[in-house]
């Protein structure tokens, strides 16, 4: 196991979800120090950050899903002075051997940091790349809405035309309306 700069420090790991995050602290030799669950909101992120550093020296935290449910947490941890690393979901074989639960995934995230597997920095979700992503999202949404409106209008025309000859105001059998 590669200990690197964490030879003296604990490391953290977080499994993120829509409603709550599960965090774990692991010591430099890989022993679990503590695990806890926190709400996925601003106060919960602040509590989680305080809880992590409350278990001794800690500099690095592995977080699953920093581009989705963990994005706000990753920002909070960075603001707290911690180094946040993107952690991939544990592989299926490991999940099969150790069972699937959020605590195991949080510990796995911490172990990925400790072993050096988690080396990627999360996306910052700001700057020109994020601006471009938001513009593309708005454009896709506008194109979809336009397509739906055109399709709905065409369906109304087709339905109205079934009882009347198009544009004449007369029924298809020649009688007036």
Tab-separated table of C-alpha atoms in Angstrom:
chain	number	residue	atom	x	y	z
A	1	UNK	CA	0.000	0.000	0.000
A	2	UNK	CA	1.473	3.348	-1.028
A	3	UNK	CA	1.251	5.784	1.843
A	4	UNK	CA	2.837	8.836	0.186
A	5	UNK	CA	2.169	12.163	1.913
A	6	UNK	CA	-0.474	10.595	4.161
A	7	UNK	CA	2.102	8.678	6.276
A	8	UNK	CA	1.229	10.982	9.208
A	9	UNK	CA	-2.355	11.940	8.298
A	10	UNK	CA	-5.732	10.280	8.157
A	11	UNK	CA	-7.626	10.344	4.860
A	12	UNK	CA	-11.329	10.722	4.201
A	13	UNK	CA	-13.742	9.095	1.789
A	14	UNK	CA	-17.309	10.032	0.880
A	15	UNK	CA	-20.037	8.096	-0.938
A	16	UNK	CA	-22.476	10.692	-2.306
A	17	UNK	CA	-26.205	10.411	-2.910
A	18	UNK	CA	-29.138	12.701	-3.662
A	19	UNK	CA	-30.355	13.001	-0.068
A	20	UNK	CA	-27.336	12.124	2.080
A	21	UNK	CA	-23.594	11.480	2.005
A	22	UNK	CA	-21.778	8.777	3.946
A	23	UNK	CA	-18.263	9.681	5.090
A	24	UNK	CA	-15.398	7.609	6.466
A	25	UNK	CA	-12.045	8.460	8.030
A	26	UNK	CA	-9.215	5.938	7.660
A	27	UNK	CA	-5.868	6.110	9.454
A	28	UNK	CA	-2.488	5.849	7.648
A	29	UNK	CA	-2.368	2.053	8.026
A	30	UNK	CA	-5.862	1.543	6.578
A	31	UNK	CA	-7.851	1.067	9.776
A	32	UNK	CA	-11.301	2.682	9.841
A	33	UNK	CA	-11.392	5.457	12.437
A	34	UNK	CA	-15.050	6.509	12.040
A	35	UNK	CA	-18.026	6.587	9.673
A	36	UNK	CA	-21.032	8.888	9.664
A	37	UNK	CA	-23.952	9.979	7.468
A	38	UNK	CA	-24.767	13.628	6.620
A	39	UNK	CA	-27.563	15.438	4.762
A	40	UNK	CA	-26.807	16.610	1.227
A	41	UNK	CA	-27.310	20.340	1.810
A	42	UNK	CA	-25.117	23.282	2.779
A	43	UNK	CA	-25.345	22.750	6.569
A	44	UNK	CA	-24.711	19.028	6.045
A	45	UNK	CA	-21.628	19.780	3.924
A	46	UNK	CA	-20.265	22.067	6.642
A	47	UNK	CA	-20.938	19.441	9.314
A	48	UNK	CA	-19.230	16.782	7.217
A	49	UNK	CA	-16.126	18.958	6.680
A	50	UNK	CA	-15.894	19.707	10.424
A	51	UNK	CA	-16.452	16.049	11.276
A	52	UNK	CA	-13.650	14.928	8.948
A	53	UNK	CA	-11.012	17.246	10.410
A	54	UNK	CA	-12.262	16.484	13.921
A	55	UNK	CA	-10.675	13.024	13.678
A	56	UNK	CA	-7.071	14.203	13.620
A	57	UNK	CA	-4.759	15.518	10.915
A	58	UNK	CA	-6.423	15.104	7.521
A	59	UNK	CA	-5.495	16.715	4.209
A	60	UNK	CA	-7.023	14.616	1.447
A	61	UNK	CA	-10.559	13.373	0.840
A	62	UNK	CA	-11.798	11.055	-1.910
A	63	UNK	CA	-15.311	11.855	-3.097
A	64	UNK	CA	-17.453	9.787	-5.454
A	65	UNK	CA	-19.638	11.754	-7.873
A	66	UNK	CA	-17.972	15.175	-7.713
A	67	UNK	CA	-19.709	16.077	-10.975
A	68	UNK	CA	-23.209	15.334	-9.696
A	69	UNK	CA	-24.480	14.781	-6.128
A	70	UNK	CA	-21.038	15.468	-4.662
A	71	UNK	CA	-20.361	18.765	-6.467
A	72	UNK	CA	-21.475	21.038	-3.623
A	73	UNK	CA	-19.637	18.932	-1.077
A	74	UNK	CA	-16.427	19.023	-3.140
A	75	UNK	CA	-16.607	22.831	-3.225
A	76	UNK	CA	-17.183	23.009	0.543
A	77	UNK	CA	-14.281	20.661	1.294
A	78	UNK	CA	-11.976	22.669	-0.977
A	79	UNK	CA	-13.027	25.901	0.775
A	80	UNK	CA	-12.186	24.179	4.081
A	81	UNK	CA	-8.603	23.717	2.884
A	82	UNK	CA	-8.813	20.007	2.092
A	83	UNK	CA	-7.540	18.449	-1.125
A	84	UNK	CA	-10.472	16.773	-2.880
A	85	UNK	CA	-9.840	13.853	-5.220
A	86	UNK	CA	-12.326	12.275	-7.623
A	87	UNK	CA	-12.898	8.612	-6.785
A	88	UNK	CA	-14.385	6.131	-9.216
A	89	UNK	CA	-17.111	3.765	-8.059
A	90	UNK	CA	-15.581	0.596	-6.553
A	91	UNK	CA	-15.193	-2.200	-9.075
A	92	UNK	CA	-17.865	-4.870	-9.217
A	93	UNK	CA	-15.603	-7.620	-7.926
A	94	UNK	CA	-14.725	-5.666	-4.779
A	95	UNK	CA	-18.399	-4.782	-4.271
A	96	UNK	CA	-19.322	-8.470	-4.587
A	97	UNK	CA	-16.708	-9.551	-2.021
A	98	UNK	CA	-17.388	-6.834	0.557
A	99	UNK	CA	-21.080	-6.310	-0.034
A	100	UNK	CA	-22.808	-3.211	-1.321
A	101	UNK	CA	-23.594	-0.542	1.202
A	102	UNK	CA	-22.813	3.131	1.513
A	103	UNK	CA	-20.404	2.737	4.433
A	104	UNK	CA	-18.327	0.190	2.508
A	105	UNK	CA	-18.261	2.570	-0.481
A	106	UNK	CA	-17.129	5.500	1.716
A	107	UNK	CA	-14.337	3.376	3.211
A	108	UNK	CA	-13.384	2.249	-0.313
A	109	UNK	CA	-13.135	5.901	-1.380
A	110	UNK	CA	-10.803	6.624	1.543
A	111	UNK	CA	-8.719	3.541	0.751
A	112	UNK	CA	-8.420	4.686	-2.877
A	113	UNK	CA	-6.929	7.952	-1.623
A	114	UNK	CA	-4.590	6.138	0.758
A	115	UNK	CA	-3.369	3.704	-1.917
A	116	UNK	CA	-2.833	6.419	-4.524
A	117	UNK	CA	-5.566	5.141	-6.871
A	118	UNK	CA	-7.560	8.380	-6.525
A	119	UNK	CA	-5.416	11.034	-8.165
A	120	UNK	CA	-7.879	13.007	-10.292
A	121	UNK	CA	-8.941	16.476	-9.272
A	122	UNK	CA	-12.692	17.080	-9.551
A	123	UNK	CA	-14.132	19.461	-12.115
A	124	UNK	CA	-14.477	22.954	-10.733
A	125	UNK	CA	-17.818	23.697	-12.477
A	126	UNK	CA	-16.892	27.304	-13.154
A	127	UNK	CA	-15.148	29.324	-15.826
A	128	UNK	CA	-15.587	29.238	-19.607
A	129	UNK	CA	-16.157	25.477	-19.843
A	130	UNK	CA	-19.074	25.616	-17.414
A	131	UNK	CA	-20.506	28.671	-19.215
A	132	UNK	CA	-20.382	26.808	-22.520
A	133	UNK	CA	-22.013	23.737	-20.941
A	134	UNK	CA	-24.893	25.880	-19.643
A	135	UNK	CA	-25.371	27.547	-23.049
A	136	UNK	CA	-25.477	24.139	-24.753
A	137	UNK	CA	-27.984	22.922	-22.162
A	138	UNK	CA	-30.242	25.938	-22.792
A	139	UNK	CA	-30.000	25.459	-26.561
A	140	UNK	CA	-30.875	21.746	-26.336
A	141	UNK	CA	-33.861	22.607	-24.174
A	142	UNK	CA	-35.056	25.302	-26.611
A	143	UNK	CA	-34.701	22.973	-29.613
A	144	UNK	CA	-36.650	20.260	-27.794
A	145	UNK	CA	-39.446	22.698	-26.852
A	146	UNK	CA	-39.653	23.980	-30.442
A	147	UNK	CA	-39.855	20.433	-31.811
A	148	UNK	CA	-42.632	19.560	-29.357
A	149	UNK	CA	-44.593	22.702	-30.279
A	150	UNK	CA	-44.275	22.019	-34.043
A	151	UNK	CA	-45.324	18.384	-33.548
A	152	UNK	CA	-48.310	19.419	-31.431
A	153	UNK	CA	-49.380	22.034	-33.994
A	154	UNK	CA	-49.063	19.474	-36.820
A	155	UNK	CA	-51.182	16.991	-34.835
A	156	UNK	CA	-53.899	19.637	-34.346
A	157	UNK	CA	-53.890	20.385	-38.085
A	158	UNK	CA	-54.060	16.698	-38.978
A	159	UNK	CA	-56.893	16.076	-36.528
A	160	UNK	CA	-58.867	19.122	-37.692
A	161	UNK	CA	-58.403	18.154	-41.334
A	162	UNK	CA	-59.888	14.702	-40.835
A	163	UNK	CA	-63.451	16.104	-40.634
A	164	UNK	CA	-63.036	18.979	-43.123
A	165	UNK	CA	-61.374	19.416	-46.449
A	166	UNK	CA	-58.212	21.388	-45.783
A	167	UNK	CA	-58.632	25.119	-46.082
A	168	UNK	CA	-62.206	25.090	-47.437
A	169	UNK	CA	-64.235	25.125	-44.225
A	170	UNK	CA	-66.459	22.386	-45.741
A	171	UNK	CA	-66.859	18.777	-44.676
A	172	UNK	CA	-65.168	16.221	-46.866
A	173	UNK	CA	-68.640	15.162	-48.226
A	174	UNK	CA	-69.168	18.664	-49.662
A	175	UNK	CA	-71.654	19.971	-47.127
A	176	UNK	CA	-70.953	23.239	-45.261
A	177	UNK	CA	-70.080	23.554	-41.592
